[in-house]
Every structure is written in C-alpha cells, then in structure tokens.
C-alpha positions as semicolon CSV with decimal commas, in nm:
position;residue;x (nm);y (nm);z (nm)
1;M;-3,847;-1,806;-0,521
2;P;-3,973;-1,948;-0,846
3;N;-4,276;-1,763;-0,976
4;F;-4,518;-1,773;-1,272
5;G;-4,296;-1,557;-1,491
6;D;-3,998;-1,790;-1,436
7;A;-4,205;-2,088;-1,533
8;L;-4,337;-1,915;-1,846
9;S;-3,980;-1,816;-1,943
10;R;-3,864;-2,179;-1,940
11;L;-4,160;-2,293;-2,148
12;V;-4,149;-2,029;-2,414
13;V;-3,766;-2,039;-2,451
14;A;-3,777;-2,415;-2,487
15;H;-4,052;-2,389;-2,752
16;L;-3,868;-2,132;-2,966
17;S;-3,526;-2,279;-2,925
18;G;-3,619;-2,647;-2,961
19;R;-3,377;-2,712;-2,682
20;E;-3,360;-2,817;-2,317
21;V;-3,367;-2,511;-2,096
22;R;-3,160;-2,523;-1,775
23;H;-3,144;-2,261;-1,506
24;A;-2,798;-2,103;-1,471
25;G;-2,648;-1,828;-1,260
26;P;-2,620;-1,480;-1,398
27;G;-2,263;-1,525;-1,501
28;Q;-2,322;-1,851;-1,685
29;A;-2,658;-1,795;-1,856
30;D;-2,675;-1,782;-2,238
31;L;-3,004;-1,585;-2,225
32;Y;-3,194;-1,347;-2,004
33;A;-3,563;-1,369;-2,084
34;I;-3,880;-1,305;-1,892
35;G;-3,865;-1,084;-1,587
36;S;-3,736;-0,757;-1,439
37;I;-3,388;-0,893;-1,428
38;L;-3,168;-0,640;-1,606
39;Q;-3,050;-0,510;-1,269
40;I;-2,884;-0,850;-1,224
41;A;-2,726;-0,832;-1,568
42;R;-2,601;-0,486;-1,492
43;R;-2,429;-0,599;-1,168
44;K;-2,275;-0,904;-1,330
45;Y;-2,156;-0,748;-1,656
46;S;-2,059;-0,389;-1,553
47;E;-1,689;-0,470;-1,538
48;A;-1,492;-0,382;-1,845
49;K;-1,325;-0,703;-1,960
50;T;-1,338;-0,954;-2,243
51;Y;-1,632;-1,202;-2,197
52;A;-1,600;-1,539;-2,357
53;Q;-1,969;-1,524;-2,451
54;K;-2,193;-1,226;-2,416
55;P;-2,540;-1,316;-2,281
56;V;-2,850;-1,230;-2,496
57;I;-3,117;-1,012;-2,351
58;W;-3,456;-1,107;-2,502
59;G;-3,772;-0,958;-2,350
60;S;-3,623;-0,862;-2,014
61;G;-3,695;-0,535;-1,839
62;L;-3,593;-0,308;-1,553
63;L;-3,757;-0,298;-1,215
64;H;-3,634;0,055;-1,148
65;A;-3,385;0,307;-1,295
66;V;-3,016;0,211;-1,282
67;A;-2,726;0,440;-1,197
68;S;-2,507;0,330;-1,492
69;T;-2,544;0,155;-1,823
70;E;-2,183;0,052;-1,895
71;F;-2,289;-0,311;-1,887
72;L;-2,471;-0,271;-2,223
73;S;-2,141;-0,311;-2,409
74;N;-2,102;-0,650;-2,247
75;V;-2,440;-0,799;-2,344
76;N;-2,621;-0,850;-2,670
77;I;-2,972;-0,696;-2,684
78;A;-3,209;-0,882;-2,904
79;L;-3,529;-0,725;-2,758
80;L;-3,631;-0,529;-2,451
81;R;-3,961;-0,569;-2,269
82;G;-4,086;-0,220;-2,322
83;P;-4,013;0,140;-2,410
84;I;-3,967;0,262;-2,050
85;T;-3,681;0,010;-2,003
86;A;-3,533;0,126;-2,335
87;S;-3,558;0,490;-2,233
88;L;-3,395;0,431;-1,892
89;L;-3,112;0,245;-2,067
90;G;-3,073;0,500;-2,342
91;V;-3,132;0,231;-2,610
92;K;-3,301;0,346;-2,930
93;T;-3,539;0,084;-3,063
94;Q;-3,901;0,053;-3,185
95;R;-3,935;-0,316;-3,110
96;F;-4,047;-0,456;-2,776
97;G;-4,229;-0,751;-2,617
98;D;-4,262;-0,970;-2,311
99;P;-4,199;-1,337;-2,407
100;G;-4,505;-1,428;-2,198
101;L;-4,717;-1,317;-2,492
102;L;-4,610;-1,633;-2,676
103;V;-4,744;-1,877;-2,410
104;A;-5,051;-1,958;-2,623
105;D;-4,808;-2,103;-2,884
106;V;-4,701;-2,360;-2,625
107;L;-5,017;-2,428;-2,414
108;A;-5,357;-2,450;-2,588
109;P;-5,644;-2,246;-2,421
110;A;-5,907;-2,418;-2,215
111;P;-6,170;-2,595;-2,438
112;S;-6,452;-2,387;-2,280
113;K;-6,525;-2,099;-2,043
114;T;-6,593;-2,213;-1,685
115;H;-6,603;-1,881;-1,493
116;R;-6,708;-1,525;-1,561
117;I;-6,424;-1,376;-1,353
118;G;-6,076;-1,492;-1,267
119;L;-5,879;-1,338;-0,982
120;V;-5,499;-1,361;-1,009
121;P;-5,316;-1,205;-0,706
122;H;-4,940;-1,154;-0,696
123;H;-4,802;-1,470;-0,537
124;S;-4,728;-1,274;-0,214
125;Q;-5,101;-1,182;-0,183
126;M;-5,244;-1,534;-0,198
127;E;-5,324;-1,556;0,175
128;D;-5,468;-1,206;0,200
129;P;-5,802;-1,238;0,385
130;E;-5,962;-0,963;0,174
131;I;-5,888;-1,147;-0,148
132;Q;-6,002;-1,479;0,002
133;T;-6,326;-1,324;0,112
134;L;-6,386;-1,167;-0,233
135;A;-6,312;-1,499;-0,409
136;N;-6,567;-1,684;-0,185
137;S;-6,836;-1,422;-0,229
138;S;-6,966;-1,555;-0,564
139;E;-6,951;-1,868;-0,772
140;E;-6,868;-1,643;-1,064
141;F;-6,517;-1,590;-0,920
142;L;-6,223;-1,826;-0,972
143;L;-5,920;-1,755;-0,753
144;I;-5,614;-1,843;-0,957
145;D;-5,291;-1,916;-0,765
146;P;-4,991;-1,813;-0,982
147;R;-4,771;-2,055;-0,785
148;Q;-4,939;-2,352;-0,954
149;D;-4,804;-2,543;-1,250
150;P;-4,806;-2,302;-1,549
151;A;-5,027;-2,528;-1,760
152;T;-5,289;-2,510;-1,484
153;V;-5,265;-2,131;-1,446
154;C;-5,285;-2,069;-1,818
155;G;-5,578;-2,313;-1,846
156;Q;-5,764;-2,134;-1,569
157;I;-5,692;-1,785;-1,712
158;S;-5,811;-1,889;-2,055
159;A;-6,125;-2,038;-1,906
160;C;-6,248;-1,708;-1,776
161;D;-6,442;-1,423;-1,948
162;H;-6,247;-1,156;-1,758
163;I;-5,931;-1,144;-1,549
164;Y;-5,859;-0,919;-1,253
165;A;-5,483;-0,951;-1,195
166;A;-5,223;-0,803;-0,959
167;S;-4,971;-1,054;-1,114
168;L;-4,802;-0,889;-1,423
169;H;-4,792;-1,223;-1,602
170;G;-5,151;-1,283;-1,508
171;L;-5,228;-0,975;-1,723
172;I;-4,979;-1,088;-1,996
173;T;-5,123;-1,435;-2,009
174;A;-5,480;-1,301;-2,045
175;D;-5,354;-1,083;-2,332
176;A;-5,189;-1,383;-2,491
177;Y;-5,528;-1,569;-2,493
178;G;-5,731;-1,264;-2,592
179;V;-5,901;-1,253;-2,251
180;A;-6,006;-0,905;-2,126
181;S;-5,830;-0,805;-1,801
182;T;-5,807;-0,532;-1,544
183;W;-5,509;-0,439;-1,338
184;V;-5,546;-0,471;-0,955
185;S;-5,316;-0,338;-0,690
186;P;-5,003;-0,561;-0,646
187;G;-4,942;-0,441;-0,295
188;D;-4,580;-0,341;-0,234
189;Q;-4,469;-0,435;-0,585
190;G;-4,335;-0,145;-0,789
191;H;-4,546;-0,027;-1,086
192;L;-4,275;0,041;-1,347
193;K;-4,283;-0,306;-1,488
194;Y;-4,659;-0,284;-1,552
195;Y;-4,636;0,047;-1,733
196;D;-4,338;-0,078;-1,933
197;Y;-4,524;-0,384;-2,056
198;A;-4,844;-0,189;-2,126
199;A;-4,651;0,063;-2,332
200;S;-4,498;-0,211;-2,537
201;I;-4,841;-0,306;-2,681
202;G;-5,014;0,029;-2,668
203;R;-5,233;-0,073;-2,374
204;V;-5,362;0,213;-2,148
205;L;-5,299;0,161;-1,782
206;I;-5,377;0,444;-1,548
207;S;-5,370;0,300;-1,197
208;P;-5,466;-0,031;-1,047
209;L;-5,798;-0,101;-0,882
210;A;-5,811;-0,179;-0,518
211;W;-5,939;-0,531;-0,455
212;D;-6,253;-0,396;-0,283
213;Q;-6,336;-0,196;-0,594
214;I;-6,383;-0,500;-0,812
215;P;-6,757;-0,561;-0,740
216;D;-6,846;-0,202;-0,840
217;H;-6,620;-0,224;-1,148
218;L;-6,799;-0,536;-1,258
219;R;-7,142;-0,374;-1,231
220;N;-7,030;-0,070;-1,434
221;N;-6,799;-0,234;-1,687
222;N;-6,914;-0,348;-2,035
223;Q;-6,701;-0,626;-2,161
224;P;-6,546;-0,558;-2,501
225;A;-6,585;-0,809;-2,778
226;E;-6,219;-0,784;-2,870
227;L;-5,911;-0,630;-2,705
228;A;-5,865;-0,269;-2,823
229;Y;-5,495;-0,318;-2,826
230;G;-5,495;-0,653;-3,015
231;A;-5,283;-0,511;-3,293
232;G;-5,021;-0,412;-3,043
233;I;-5,011;-0,767;-2,901
234;A;-4,976;-0,916;-3,253
235;R;-4,690;-0,670;-3,327
236;A;-4,503;-0,765;-3,005
237;Q;-4,557;-1,134;-3,073
238;A;-4,399;-1,094;-3,425
239;D;-4,113;-0,902;-3,281
240;L;-4,050;-1,162;-3,021
241;R;-4,044;-1,449;-3,274
242;N;-3,830;-1,258;-3,521
243;S;-3,573;-1,145;-3,262
244;F;-3,510;-1,471;-3,087
245;P;-3,129;-1,534;-3,125
246;A;-3,057;-1,781;-3,407
247;R;-2,742;-1,909;-3,235
248;L;-2,957;-2,050;-2,949
249;R;-3,186;-2,255;-3,177
250;A;-3,143;-2,626;-3,185
251;E;-3,035;-2,646;-3,554
252;Q;-2,751;-2,401;-3,474
253;N;-2,637;-2,552;-3,145
254;T;-2,666;-2,895;-2,996
255;G;-2,595;-2,804;-2,639
256;T;-2,832;-2,680;-2,372
257;A;-2,959;-2,329;-2,302
C-alpha cells in the first residue's frame, strides 16, 4: 500500500538525481531509499553470488533486528537512517539521515500559517473515532491525512505552528520545515524506527503521547522559537546530499532509476 514515505522517496530521489524515478521490485532496484525496508534487502541479497549490480542503500532503516547480516556484502551502503539500524547491522559510521529531511528542497512551505495545530495520524488510524472527535473539537486543529498527495500533506504540515504526529514522516516533514512537533502513539506500529530517526538528529524521544493527552499537553507546553535539535537536522541534511550516489545522477547515467 503506497504511503507518505513512499511518495516522499520518489520526490526526493528524483530531485537529487535529476532523473525519472520508477518503482522496481527488490531484485531490480538501483536504490533503496526512504523506509524501514532493509529487511527486504536482506531477504533478497542474502545469497552468496555475483550480482550484476549491487543496489545502493541510502537513508533506509530496519523495522526490527535481523537474524543475519550476510547481505551487507551484496549491497553498497551510502547512508543509513540512524544509529540504531547501524548498531543492529554492525556497521561503523557517524553519518545518518532520513531522506525525508530534504523534502523542503523540493516542495516550498505554505506561504502562511493557517492552523495552530496539525494532527497527522498513521494512515491506518485515519478512521479512528477518537482522533476524528479530537480533530472536530476545535477550529485550531487541522486533521492531515498522510494518504493525500505529498504536496498537499507537506503544505498542510508547514502551515501549522505545531504538529502532533503518529506518522514517522509526519514528524520528519515537520522537522524539514522547522515546525515544532510531538510524537503521538502510532497504535500497533513498532517504535524502533522512531527512535532510530530521532537518534540520527539528536532529538530526544521518550515515549509517545496518547491521543487523549493532546489537549492537556497543549495547555502545559510552551512552544520553542526554534527546534533545539536544528543543528542535528542540518548535519543530517548535509550527509544526505553528500552521500547520494554519483552514479545515479543524471550527468552520470541517462537511464532511469
């Protein structure tokens, strides 16, 4: 099922490569970018054989620990999403980043703020009655559906003063636009990917709020003028730009990605 992270991946990779981006199966892809998709790479490339072209891992992460890491010799790692993924794989590196942090290079922010609070559920939570009731309780709230066109989602996130998000890329997009954000429970989704991303930029994440805690959190929360981990975001953005594989750029290759 296509999701917001998939859509951002296509946009960001097309922007940096200057090329058309076309979805391909795990055995034909040149690049693994946004998402907790390294389990897929492990399954596909664990066999010891000579591969015509090793795929590049750029900003991908793990969803959970893996039993073996033999696949690493059959892929080229340009960048991993975060230090938890690196630790679980036994990869020694000091550079990390989720490519979603570059979305502001592709899509300009909204021209003005329209709402005080944006609510970004995980796509599986969009019909949750509790979230719908919360969103309808005040005109200050904008319920943002991450299944929409990415330009719409990014515009709505950047038009808010504060984002409460269960969607990982809701949080990442807010960071990309310098919008303060708070992590909210993603339901049955695992938490590793959130901690992995947060550690990549030096962001402190303790545990997510429950959706019914948002009104109290709003009353007791002073909005910071700037993100405390802004330097970590800038470092990750630089690492992402500098690590994008040169062989996949348009001037190096006239095919499709």
